[in-house]
């Protein structure tokens, strides 16, 4: 029996691509490449920090990833402009299907487990339409490690009092899906970029857009042998699947 639905935040409930309006306004003509490299480096730095035993919270990781991204492009923002751009990660847009899905999952615990720091998640979730439907917003900061480290997933049982087999973990991120499944959760993958559509985009003639490169690396299921139990194309499908089950 599923007693809790636990959601990843970045890329699952909240659209990391929504920073593009800020990055392009700050650096016209560079918005797309900044958006994609920034997100890829943000994740890479979280894994590097975990592997090196050099934990820094996700806000620090996010800022360092932005510093790297602007540096390789030769962009030198003022201190205030840098802060304004970094702050975009605290104001991500929620996906249109998120609030309706969360509202429909009645009778079970609904929580977020995220790499985000407590302050980031408070800012992000608190100002969003999702806040009324989230019982717990859990940051990996309590374990001083990032997903997919198993210690991060332990926080769900500690905070919600549910066993891994009683959890449906929902994510769009391949690394997170693999980590959660290996840990013992039931896992639902939200496929926001269909494999066939991505394959057609990658096979099309002409230069490959930075956003397509990002989608190829970060939006698909990993080939690591830890497949999700369910794949949905919209979060609203979770409500229907639960009813059918």
Coordinates of N, CA and C in Angstrom, one line a residue:
X1 N 0.8 -1.2 0.0 CA 0.0 0.0 0.0 C 0.9 1.2 0.0
X2 N 0.6 2.2 -0.9 CA 1.3 3.4 -0.9 C 0.7 4.4 0.1
X3 N 1.6 4.8 1.0 CA 1.1 5.7 2.1 C 1.6 7.2 1.8
X4 N 2.6 7.3 1.0 CA 3.2 8.6 0.7 C 3.6 8.8 -0.7
X5 N 3.3 9.9 -1.3 CA 3.9 10.3 -2.6 C 4.9 11.4 -2.3
X6 N 6.2 11.1 -2.7 CA 7.3 12.0 -2.4 C 7.8 12.5 -3.8
X7 N 7.9 13.8 -3.9 CA 8.3 14.4 -5.2 C 9.7 15.0 -5.2
X8 N 10.4 14.8 -6.2 CA 11.6 15.7 -6.4 C 11.0 17.1 -6.8
X9 N 11.8 18.1 -6.5 CA 11.4 19.5 -6.8 C 11.9 20.0 -8.2
X10 N 13.2 20.0 -8.4 CA 13.8 20.7 -9.6 C 13.6 19.8 -10.8
X11 N 12.8 20.3 -11.7 CA 12.6 19.5 -13.0 C 11.4 18.6 -12.9
X12 N 10.8 18.4 -11.7 CA 9.7 17.5 -11.5 C 8.4 18.3 -11.2
X13 N 8.5 19.1 -10.1 CA 7.4 20.0 -9.8 C 7.6 21.4 -10.3
X14 N 8.9 21.8 -10.4 CA 9.3 23.2 -10.8 C 10.2 23.1 -12.1
X15 N 9.9 24.0 -13.0 CA 10.6 24.0 -14.3 C 11.9 24.8 -14.2
X16 N 13.0 24.0 -14.3 CA 14.3 24.7 -14.2 C 14.6 25.5 -15.5
X17 N 13.9 25.2 -16.6 CA 14.1 26.0 -17.8 C 13.4 27.4 -17.7
X18 N 12.6 27.6 -16.6 CA 12.0 28.9 -16.5 C 13.0 30.0 -16.1
X19 N 14.2 29.7 -15.8 CA 15.2 30.7 -15.5 C 15.7 31.4 -16.8
X20 N 15.3 30.8 -17.9 CA 15.8 31.4 -19.2 C 15.4 32.8 -19.5
X21 N 14.2 33.2 -19.0 CA 13.8 34.6 -19.1 C 14.7 35.5 -18.4
X22 N 15.2 35.1 -17.3 CA 16.1 35.9 -16.5 C 17.5 36.0 -17.1
X23 N 18.0 34.8 -17.5 CA 19.3 34.7 -18.1 C 19.4 35.5 -19.4
X24 N 18.4 35.4 -20.2 CA 18.4 36.1 -21.5 C 18.3 37.6 -21.3
X25 N 17.5 38.0 -20.3 CA 17.4 39.4 -20.1 C 18.7 40.0 -19.6
X26 N 19.4 39.2 -18.7 CA 20.6 39.7 -18.2 C 21.8 39.7 -19.2
X27 N 21.8 38.7 -20.1 CA 22.8 38.5 -21.0 C 22.2 38.2 -22.4
X28 N 21.7 39.2 -23.1 CA 21.0 38.9 -24.4 C 21.8 38.1 -25.3
X29 N 21.1 37.1 -25.9 CA 21.8 36.2 -26.8 C 22.5 35.1 -26.2
X30 N 22.7 35.1 -24.9 CA 23.4 34.0 -24.2 C 22.4 33.2 -23.3
X31 N 21.2 33.6 -23.2 CA 20.3 33.0 -22.3 C 20.2 31.5 -22.3
X32 N 20.1 30.9 -23.6 CA 19.9 29.5 -23.7 C 21.1 28.7 -23.2
X33 N 22.3 29.1 -23.6 CA 23.5 28.4 -23.2 C 23.7 28.5 -21.7
X34 N 23.5 29.7 -21.2 CA 23.6 29.9 -19.7 C 22.7 28.9 -19.0
X35 N 21.5 28.9 -19.4 CA 20.4 28.1 -18.7 C 20.8 26.6 -18.7
X36 N 21.3 26.1 -19.8 CA 21.6 24.7 -19.9 C 22.9 24.3 -19.2
X37 N 24.0 25.1 -19.4 CA 25.3 24.8 -18.7 C 25.1 25.0 -17.2
X38 N 24.4 26.0 -16.8 CA 24.2 26.3 -15.4 C 23.6 25.1 -14.7
X39 N 22.5 24.6 -15.3 CA 21.8 23.4 -14.6 C 22.7 22.2 -14.7
X40 N 23.4 21.9 -15.8 CA 24.3 20.7 -15.8 C 25.4 20.8 -14.8
X41 N 26.0 22.0 -14.7 CA 27.1 22.2 -13.7 C 26.5 22.1 -12.3
X42 N 25.3 22.6 -12.0 CA 24.7 22.6 -10.7 C 24.7 21.1 -10.2
X43 N 24.2 20.3 -11.1 CA 24.1 18.9 -10.7 C 25.5 18.2 -10.6
X44 N 26.3 18.5 -11.6 CA 27.7 17.9 -11.5 C 28.4 18.3 -10.2
X45 N 28.3 19.6 -9.8 CA 28.9 20.0 -8.6 C 28.3 19.3 -7.4
X46 N 27.0 19.1 -7.4 CA 26.5 18.4 -6.2 C 27.1 17.0 -6.1
X47 N 27.3 16.3 -7.2 CA 27.9 15.0 -7.2 C 29.4 15.0 -6.8
X48 N 30.1 16.0 -7.4 CA 31.5 16.2 -7.0 C 31.7 16.4 -5.5
X49 N 30.8 17.3 -5.0 CA 31.0 17.6 -3.6 C 30.7 16.4 -2.7
X50 N 29.7 15.6 -3.1 CA 29.4 14.4 -2.4 C 30.6 13.4 -2.4
X51 N 31.1 13.2 -3.6 CA 32.2 12.2 -3.8 C 33.5 12.7 -3.1
X52 N 33.7 14.0 -3.1 CA 34.9 14.5 -2.5 C 34.8 14.6 -0.9
X53 N 33.6 14.4 -0.4 CA 33.4 14.7 1.0 C 33.5 16.1 1.4
X54 N 33.2 17.0 0.4 CA 33.3 18.4 0.6 C 31.9 19.1 0.5
X55 N 31.0 18.7 1.4 CA 29.6 19.2 1.3 C 29.5 20.7 1.3
X56 N 28.8 21.2 0.3 CA 28.4 22.6 0.4 C 26.9 22.6 0.0
X57 N 26.1 23.4 0.7 CA 24.6 23.4 0.4 C 24.3 23.8 -1.0
X58 N 23.1 23.5 -1.4 CA 22.7 23.7 -2.8 C 22.7 25.1 -3.3
X59 N 22.6 26.0 -2.4 CA 22.6 27.4 -2.8 C 24.1 27.8 -3.2
X60 N 25.0 27.3 -2.4 CA 26.4 27.5 -2.7 C 26.8 26.8 -4.0
X61 N 26.3 25.6 -4.2 CA 26.5 24.8 -5.5 C 25.9 25.6 -6.7
X62 N 24.7 26.1 -6.5 CA 24.1 26.8 -7.6 C 24.8 28.1 -8.0
X63 N 25.3 28.8 -7.0 CA 26.1 30.0 -7.3 C 27.5 29.7 -7.9
X64 N 28.1 28.6 -7.4 CA 29.4 28.3 -8.0 C 29.2 27.8 -9.5
X65 N 28.1 27.1 -9.7 CA 27.8 26.6 -11.1 C 27.6 27.8 -12.0
X66 N 26.9 28.9 -11.5 CA 26.7 30.1 -12.3 C 28.0 30.8 -12.5
X67 N 28.8 30.9 -11.5 CA 30.2 31.5 -11.7 C 30.9 30.8 -12.8
X68 N 30.9 29.5 -12.8 CA 31.6 28.7 -13.8 C 31.0 29.0 -15.2
X69 N 29.7 29.0 -15.3 CA 29.0 29.2 -16.6 C 29.3 30.5 -17.2
X70 N 29.2 31.6 -16.4 CA 29.5 32.9 -16.9 C 31.0 33.1 -17.3
X71 N 31.8 32.4 -16.5 CA 33.3 32.5 -16.7 C 33.7 31.9 -18.0
X72 N 33.1 30.7 -18.4 CA 33.5 30.1 -19.7 C 33.0 30.9 -20.9
X73 N 32.0 31.7 -20.7 CA 31.5 32.5 -21.7 C 32.1 33.9 -21.8
X74 N 33.0 34.1 -20.8 CA 33.7 35.4 -20.8 C 32.8 36.6 -20.3
X75 N 31.8 36.3 -19.6 CA 30.8 37.3 -19.1 C 31.2 37.7 -17.7
X76 N 31.2 39.0 -17.5 CA 31.7 39.5 -16.2 C 30.5 40.4 -15.6
X77 N 29.6 39.9 -14.9 CA 28.5 40.6 -14.4 C 28.9 41.5 -13.2
X78 N 28.1 42.5 -12.9 CA 28.3 43.2 -11.7 C 27.8 42.3 -10.5
X79 N 28.2 42.6 -9.3 CA 27.8 41.8 -8.2 C 26.3 41.7 -8.1
X80 N 25.6 42.9 -8.3 CA 24.1 42.9 -8.2 C 23.5 42.0 -9.3
X81 N 24.0 42.1 -10.5 CA 23.4 41.3 -11.6 C 23.6 39.8 -11.3
X82 N 24.8 39.5 -10.8 CA 25.0 38.1 -10.5 C 24.0 37.6 -9.5
X83 N 23.7 38.4 -8.4 CA 22.8 38.0 -7.4 C 21.4 37.9 -8.0
X84 N 21.0 38.8 -8.9 CA 19.7 38.8 -9.5 C 19.5 37.5 -10.3
X85 N 20.5 37.1 -11.0 CA 20.4 35.9 -11.9 C 20.3 34.7 -11.0
X86 N 21.2 34.6 -10.0 CA 21.2 33.4 -9.1 C 19.8 33.3 -8.4
X87 N 19.2 34.4 -8.1 CA 18.0 34.4 -7.3 C 16.8 33.7 -8.2
X88 N 17.0 33.6 -9.5 CA 16.0 33.0 -10.4 C 15.7 31.6 -9.9
X89 N 16.7 30.9 -9.3 CA 16.4 29.5 -8.9 C 15.5 29.5 -7.7
X90 N 15.3 30.6 -7.0 CA 14.3 30.6 -5.9 C 12.9 31.1 -6.4
X91 N 12.8 31.3 -7.7 CA 11.5 31.7 -8.2 C 11.1 30.9 -9.4
X92 N 11.5 29.7 -9.5 CA 11.1 28.8 -10.6 C 9.6 28.7 -10.7
X93 N 9.1 28.6 -12.0 CA 7.7 28.4 -12.2 C 7.3 26.9 -11.9
X94 N 6.2 26.7 -11.3 CA 5.7 25.4 -11.1 C 5.1 24.9 -12.4
X95 N 5.3 23.6 -12.7 CA 4.7 23.0 -13.9 C 3.1 23.1 -13.8
X96 N 2.5 23.4 -14.9 CA 1.0 23.5 -14.9 C 0.2 22.3 -14.3
X97 N 0.8 21.1 -14.5 CA 0.1 19.9 -14.0 C 0.3 19.6 -12.5
X98 N 1.2 20.4 -11.9 CA 1.7 20.0 -10.5 C 0.6 20.2 -9.5
X99 N 0.0 21.4 -9.4 CA -1.0 21.7 -8.4 C -2.2 20.8 -8.4
X100 N -2.7 20.6 -9.6 CA -3.9 19.7 -9.8 C -3.6 18.3 -9.3
X101 N -2.4 17.8 -9.7 CA -2.1 16.4 -9.3 C -1.9 16.3 -7.8
X102 N -1.2 17.2 -7.2 CA -1.1 17.2 -5.7 C -2.4 17.3 -5.0
X103 N -3.3 18.2 -5.5 CA -4.6 18.3 -4.9 C -5.4 17.0 -5.0
X104 N -5.2 16.3 -6.1 CA -6.0 15.1 -6.3 C -5.5 13.9 -5.5
X105 N -4.3 13.9 -5.0 CA -3.7 12.8 -4.2 C -4.1 12.9 -2.8
X106 N -5.4 12.8 -2.5 CA -5.9 12.9 -1.2 C -5.8 11.6 -0.4
X107 N -5.7 11.7 0.9 CA -5.7 10.5 1.7 C -4.3 9.9 1.9
X108 N -3.3 10.5 1.3 CA -1.9 10.0 1.5 C -1.0 11.2 1.8
X109 N 0.2 10.9 2.4 CA 1.1 11.9 2.7 C 1.7 12.5 1.4
X110 N 1.9 13.8 1.3 CA 2.5 14.4 0.1 C 3.7 15.2 0.5
X111 N 4.8 14.9 0.0 CA 6.1 15.6 0.4 C 7.0 15.8 -0.7
X112 N 8.0 16.7 -0.5 CA 9.1 16.9 -1.4 C 10.4 16.4 -0.7
X113 N 11.2 15.8 -1.5 CA 12.6 15.5 -1.1 C 13.5 16.1 -2.1
X114 N 14.3 17.0 -1.7 CA 15.0 17.8 -2.7 C 16.5 18.1 -2.3
X115 N 17.3 18.2 -3.3 CA 18.7 18.7 -3.0 C 18.7 20.1 -2.6
X116 N 17.7 20.9 -2.8 CA 17.7 22.3 -2.4 C 17.9 22.5 -0.9
X117 N 18.6 23.6 -0.6 CA 18.8 24.0 0.8 C 17.5 24.3 1.4
X118 N 17.4 24.3 2.7 CA 16.1 24.7 3.4 C 15.7 26.1 3.0
X119 N 16.6 27.0 2.9 CA 16.2 28.4 2.5 C 15.7 28.5 1.1
X120 N 16.3 27.8 0.2 CA 15.9 27.7 -1.2 C 14.5 27.1 -1.3
X121 N 14.3 26.0 -0.6 CA 13.0 25.4 -0.7 C 11.9 26.2 -0.1
X122 N 12.2 26.8 1.0 CA 11.2 27.7 1.6 C 10.8 28.8 0.7
X123 N 11.8 29.4 0.0 CA 11.4 30.5 -0.9 C 10.7 29.9 -2.1
X124 N 11.1 28.8 -2.6 CA 10.5 28.2 -3.9 C 9.1 27.7 -3.6
X125 N 8.9 26.9 -2.6 CA 7.6 26.3 -2.4 C 6.7 27.3 -1.7
X126 N 7.2 28.1 -0.9 CA 6.3 29.0 -0.1 C 5.6 30.0 -1.0
X127 N 6.2 30.4 -2.1 CA 5.5 31.4 -3.0 C 4.8 30.7 -4.1
X128 N 4.7 29.4 -4.1 CA 4.1 28.7 -5.2 C 2.7 28.3 -4.9
X129 N 1.9 27.9 -6.0 CA 0.5 27.4 -5.7 C 0.5 26.0 -5.2
X130 N 1.7 25.4 -5.0 CA 1.8 24.0 -4.5 C 1.8 23.9 -3.0
X131 N 2.1 25.0 -2.4 CA 2.3 25.0 -0.9 C 1.2 24.4 -0.1
X132 N -0.1 24.7 -0.4 CA -1.2 24.1 0.4 C -1.3 22.6 0.4
X133 N -0.6 22.0 -0.6 CA -0.7 20.5 -0.8 C 0.5 19.7 -0.3
X134 N 1.5 20.4 0.1 CA 2.8 19.8 0.5 C 2.8 19.8 2.1
X135 N 2.8 18.5 2.6 CA 2.9 18.4 4.0 C 4.3 18.6 4.6
X136 N 5.3 18.1 3.9 CA 6.7 18.2 4.4 C 7.5 18.6 3.2
X137 N 8.4 19.5 3.4 CA 9.5 19.8 2.4 C 10.8 19.4 3.0
X138 N 11.4 18.4 2.5 CA 12.5 17.8 3.1 C 13.8 18.1 2.3
X139 N 14.8 18.7 2.9 CA 16.0 19.0 2.3 C 17.1 18.0 2.7
X140 N 17.9 17.6 1.7 CA 19.0 16.7 2.0 C 20.1 17.3 2.9
X141 N 20.0 18.6 3.1 CA 20.9 19.3 3.9 C 21.1 18.6 5.3
X142 N 20.0 18.0 5.8 CA 20.1 17.4 7.1 C 21.1 16.2 7.1
X143 N 21.4 15.6 6.0 CA 22.4 14.5 5.9 C 23.7 15.0 5.3
X144 N 23.8 16.2 4.8 CA 25.0 16.8 4.3 C 25.5 15.9 3.1
X145 N 24.6 15.5 2.3 CA 24.9 14.8 1.0 C 23.8 15.1 0.0
X146 N 24.0 14.8 -1.2 CA 23.1 15.0 -2.3 C 22.5 13.7 -2.8
X147 N 21.3 13.7 -3.3 CA 20.8 12.6 -4.1 C 21.8 12.4 -5.3
X148 N 22.0 11.1 -5.7 CA 21.4 9.9 -5.3 C 22.1 9.1 -4.1
X149 N 22.8 9.8 -3.2 CA 23.4 9.1 -2.1 C 22.2 8.5 -1.3
X150 N 22.3 7.2 -0.9 CA 21.2 6.6 -0.1 C 20.8 7.3 1.1
X151 N 21.8 8.0 1.8 CA 21.5 8.7 3.0 C 20.4 9.7 2.8
X152 N 20.4 10.3 1.6 CA 19.4 11.3 1.3 C 18.0 10.8 1.4
X153 N 17.8 9.6 0.8 CA 16.5 8.9 0.7 C 16.1 8.4 2.1
X154 N 17.0 8.2 3.0 CA 16.6 7.8 4.3 C 15.8 8.8 5.1
X155 N 15.9 10.1 4.6 CA 15.2 11.1 5.3 C 13.7 11.0 5.2
X156 N 13.2 10.3 4.1 CA 11.8 10.1 3.9 C 11.2 9.3 5.1
X157 N 11.8 8.2 5.4 CA 11.3 7.4 6.5 C 11.4 8.1 7.8
X158 N 12.5 8.8 8.0 CA 12.8 9.5 9.3 C 11.8 10.6 9.5
X159 N 11.4 11.3 8.4 CA 10.5 12.5 8.6 C 9.0 12.1 8.5
X160 N 8.7 11.1 7.6 CA 7.3 10.7 7.4 C 6.9 9.5 8.1
X161 N 7.8 8.7 8.6 CA 7.5 7.5 9.3 C 6.9 6.4 8.4
X162 N 7.3 6.4 7.1 CA 6.8 5.3 6.2 C 8.0 4.5 5.7
X163 N 7.8 3.2 5.5 CA 8.9 2.4 5.0 C 9.1 2.6 3.5
X164 N 10.3 2.3 2.9 CA 10.5 2.5 1.5 C 9.4 1.9 0.6
X165 N 9.0 0.7 0.9 CA 8.0 0.1 0.1 C 6.6 0.7 0.1
X166 N 6.4 1.7 1.1 CA 5.1 2.4 1.2 C 5.2 3.7 0.5
X167 N 6.3 4.0 -0.2 CA 6.5 5.3 -0.8 C 6.4 5.2 -2.4
X168 N 5.8 6.1 -3.0 CA 5.9 6.3 -4.4 C 6.7 7.6 -4.6
X169 N 7.9 7.4 -5.1 CA 8.8 8.5 -5.4 C 8.6 9.0 -6.8
X170 N 8.5 10.3 -7.0 CA 8.2 10.8 -8.4 C 9.3 11.8 -8.8
X171 N 9.9 11.5 -9.9 CA 11.0 12.4 -10.4 C 11.1 12.4 -11.9
X172 N 11.6 13.4 -12.5 CA 11.9 13.4 -13.9 C 13.4 13.2 -14.2
X173 N 14.2 13.2 -13.2 CA 15.6 13.2 -13.3 C 16.2 11.7 -13.3
X174 N 16.9 11.3 -14.3 CA 17.3 9.9 -14.4 C 18.2 9.5 -13.3
X175 N 19.1 10.3 -12.8 CA 19.9 9.9 -11.7 C 19.1 9.7 -10.4
X176 N 18.1 10.5 -10.2 CA 17.3 10.4 -9.0 C 16.4 9.2 -9.1
X177 N 15.9 8.9 -10.3 CA 15.0 7.7 -10.5 C 15.8 6.5 -10.1
X178 N 17.1 6.4 -10.7 CA 17.9 5.2 -10.4 C 18.2 5.1 -8.9
X179 N 18.6 6.2 -8.3 CA 18.9 6.2 -6.9 C 17.8 5.8 -6.0
X180 N 16.6 6.3 -6.3 CA 15.4 6.0 -5.5 C 15.0 4.6 -5.7
X181 N 15.1 4.1 -6.9 CA 14.7 2.7 -7.1 C 15.7 1.7 -6.4
X182 N 17.0 2.0 -6.5 CA 18.0 1.2 -5.9 C 17.8 1.2 -4.4
X183 N 17.3 2.4 -3.8 CA 17.1 2.5 -2.4 C 16.0 1.6 -1.9
X184 N 15.0 1.4 -2.8 CA 13.8 0.5 -2.4 C 12.5 1.2 -2.5
X185 N 12.4 2.4 -3.0 CA 11.1 3.1 -3.2 C 10.4 2.5 -4.5
X186 N 9.1 2.6 -4.5 CA 8.4 2.5 -5.7 C 8.7 3.8 -6.5
X187 N 8.9 3.8 -7.8 CA 9.3 5.0 -8.5 C 8.4 5.2 -9.7
X188 N 7.9 6.5 -9.8 CA 7.2 6.9 -11.0 C 8.1 7.9 -11.7
X189 N 8.3 7.7 -13.0 CA 9.1 8.7 -13.8 C 8.1 9.6 -14.6
X190 N 8.3 10.9 -14.4 CA 7.5 11.8 -15.2 C 8.3 12.1 -16.5
X191 N 7.9 11.6 -17.6 CA 8.6 11.8 -18.9 C 8.1 13.1 -19.6
X192 N 8.8 14.1 -19.3 CA 8.4 15.4 -19.8 C 9.0 15.6 -21.3
X193 N 10.0 14.8 -21.6 CA 10.5 14.9 -23.0 C 10.4 13.4 -23.5
X194 N 9.4 13.1 -24.4 CA 9.3 11.8 -24.9 C 10.5 11.4 -25.7
X195 N 10.9 10.1 -25.5 CA 12.1 9.6 -26.1 C 12.1 9.7 -27.7
X196 N 10.9 9.4 -28.3 CA 10.8 9.5 -29.7 C 11.0 10.9 -30.2
X197 N 10.4 11.9 -29.5 CA 10.5 13.3 -29.9 C 11.9 13.7 -29.8
X198 N 12.6 13.3 -28.7 CA 14.0 13.7 -28.5 C 14.9 13.1 -29.6
X199 N 14.6 11.8 -29.9 CA 15.4 11.2 -31.0 C 15.3 11.9 -32.3
X200 N 14.1 12.3 -32.6 CA 13.9 13.0 -33.9 C 14.6 14.3 -33.9
X201 N 14.6 15.0 -32.8 CA 15.2 16.3 -32.7 C 16.7 16.1 -32.8
X202 N 17.3 15.1 -32.2 CA 18.7 14.9 -32.3 C 19.2 14.5 -33.6
X203 N 18.3 13.8 -34.4 CA 18.6 13.3 -35.7 C 18.4 14.3 -36.8
X204 N 17.8 15.4 -36.5 CA 17.5 16.4 -37.5 C 18.8 17.1 -38.0
X205 N 18.9 17.5 -39.2 CA 20.1 18.1 -39.7 C 20.3 19.5 -39.1
X206 N 21.5 20.0 -39.2 CA 21.8 21.3 -38.6 C 22.4 21.3 -37.3
X207 N 22.8 22.4 -36.8 CA 23.5 22.5 -35.5 C 22.5 22.1 -34.3
X208 N 23.1 21.4 -33.3 CA 22.3 21.0 -32.2 C 22.2 22.1 -31.1
X209 N 21.0 22.5 -30.8 CA 20.7 23.5 -29.8 C 21.2 23.1 -28.4
X210 N 21.7 24.0 -27.6 CA 22.1 23.7 -26.3 C 21.0 23.1 -25.5
X211 N 19.8 23.5 -25.7 CA 18.6 22.9 -24.9 C 18.4 21.5 -25.3
X212 N 18.7 21.1 -26.6 CA 18.5 19.7 -27.0 C 19.6 18.9 -26.4
X213 N 20.8 19.4 -26.3 CA 21.9 18.7 -25.7 C 21.6 18.4 -24.2
X214 N 21.0 19.4 -23.6 CA 20.6 19.2 -22.2 C 19.6 18.1 -22.0
X215 N 18.6 18.2 -22.9 CA 17.5 17.2 -22.8 C 18.0 15.8 -23.1
X216 N 19.0 15.6 -23.9 CA 19.6 14.3 -24.2 C 20.4 13.8 -23.0
X217 N 21.0 14.6 -22.2 CA 21.7 14.2 -21.1 C 20.9 14.0 -19.8
X218 N 19.9 14.9 -19.6 CA 19.3 15.0 -18.2 C 17.9 14.6 -18.2
X219 N 17.2 14.4 -19.3 CA 15.7 14.2 -19.2 C 15.3 12.7 -19.4
X220 N 16.3 11.8 -19.7 CA 15.9 10.5 -20.1 C 16.3 9.5 -19.0
X221 N 15.7 8.3 -19.1 CA 16.0 7.2 -18.1 C 17.4 6.8 -18.3
X222 N 18.1 6.6 -17.2 CA 19.5 6.1 -17.2 C 19.6 4.6 -17.5
X223 N 20.7 4.2 -18.2 CA 20.8 2.8 -18.5 C 21.7 2.1 -17.4
X224 N 21.2 2.1 -16.2 CA 21.9 1.6 -15.1 C 21.3 0.4 -14.4
X225 N 20.1 -0.1 -15.0 CA 19.5 -1.3 -14.5 C 18.5 -1.0 -13.3
X226 N 18.1 0.2 -13.1 CA 17.2 0.5 -12.0 C 16.0 1.3 -12.6
X227 N 15.2 0.6 -13.3 CA 14.1 1.2 -14.1 C 12.9 1.6 -13.2
X228 N 12.2 2.6 -13.5 CA 11.0 3.0 -12.7 C 9.9 2.0 -12.8
X229 N 9.0 2.0 -11.9 CA 7.9 1.1 -11.9 C 6.8 1.6 -12.8
X230 N 6.7 2.9 -13.0 CA 5.6 3.5 -13.7 C 6.2 4.7 -14.5
X231 N 5.8 4.9 -15.7 CA 6.2 6.1 -16.5 C 4.9 6.9 -16.9
X232 N 4.9 8.1 -16.6 CA 3.7 9.0 -16.9 C 4.2 10.2 -17.7
X233 N 3.3 10.7 -18.5 CA 3.7 11.9 -19.3 C 3.2 13.2 -18.7
X234 N 2.3 13.1 -17.7 CA 1.8 14.2 -16.9 C 1.6 13.8 -15.5
X235 N 1.8 14.7 -14.6 CA 1.7 14.4 -13.1 C 0.2 14.0 -12.8
X236 N -0.7 14.5 -13.6 CA -2.1 14.2 -13.4 C -2.4 12.8 -13.6
X237 N -1.6 12.0 -14.3 CA -1.8 10.6 -14.5 C -1.6 9.8 -13.2
X238 N -0.9 10.4 -12.3 CA -0.7 9.7 -11.0 C -2.0 9.5 -10.3
X239 N -2.9 10.5 -10.4 CA -4.2 10.4 -9.7 C -5.0 9.3 -10.3
X240 N -5.0 9.2 -11.6 CA -5.8 8.2 -12.3 C -5.2 6.8 -12.0
X241 N -3.9 6.7 -12.0 CA -3.3 5.4 -11.8 C -3.6 4.9 -10.3
X242 N -3.6 5.8 -9.4 CA -3.9 5.5 -8.0 C -5.3 5.0 -7.9
X243 N -6.2 5.6 -8.6 CA -7.6 5.2 -8.6 C -7.8 3.8 -9.2
X244 N -7.1 3.6 -10.3 CA -7.2 2.3 -11.0 C -6.7 1.2 -10.1
X245 N -5.6 1.6 -9.4 CA -4.9 0.6 -8.5 C -5.8 0.2 -7.4

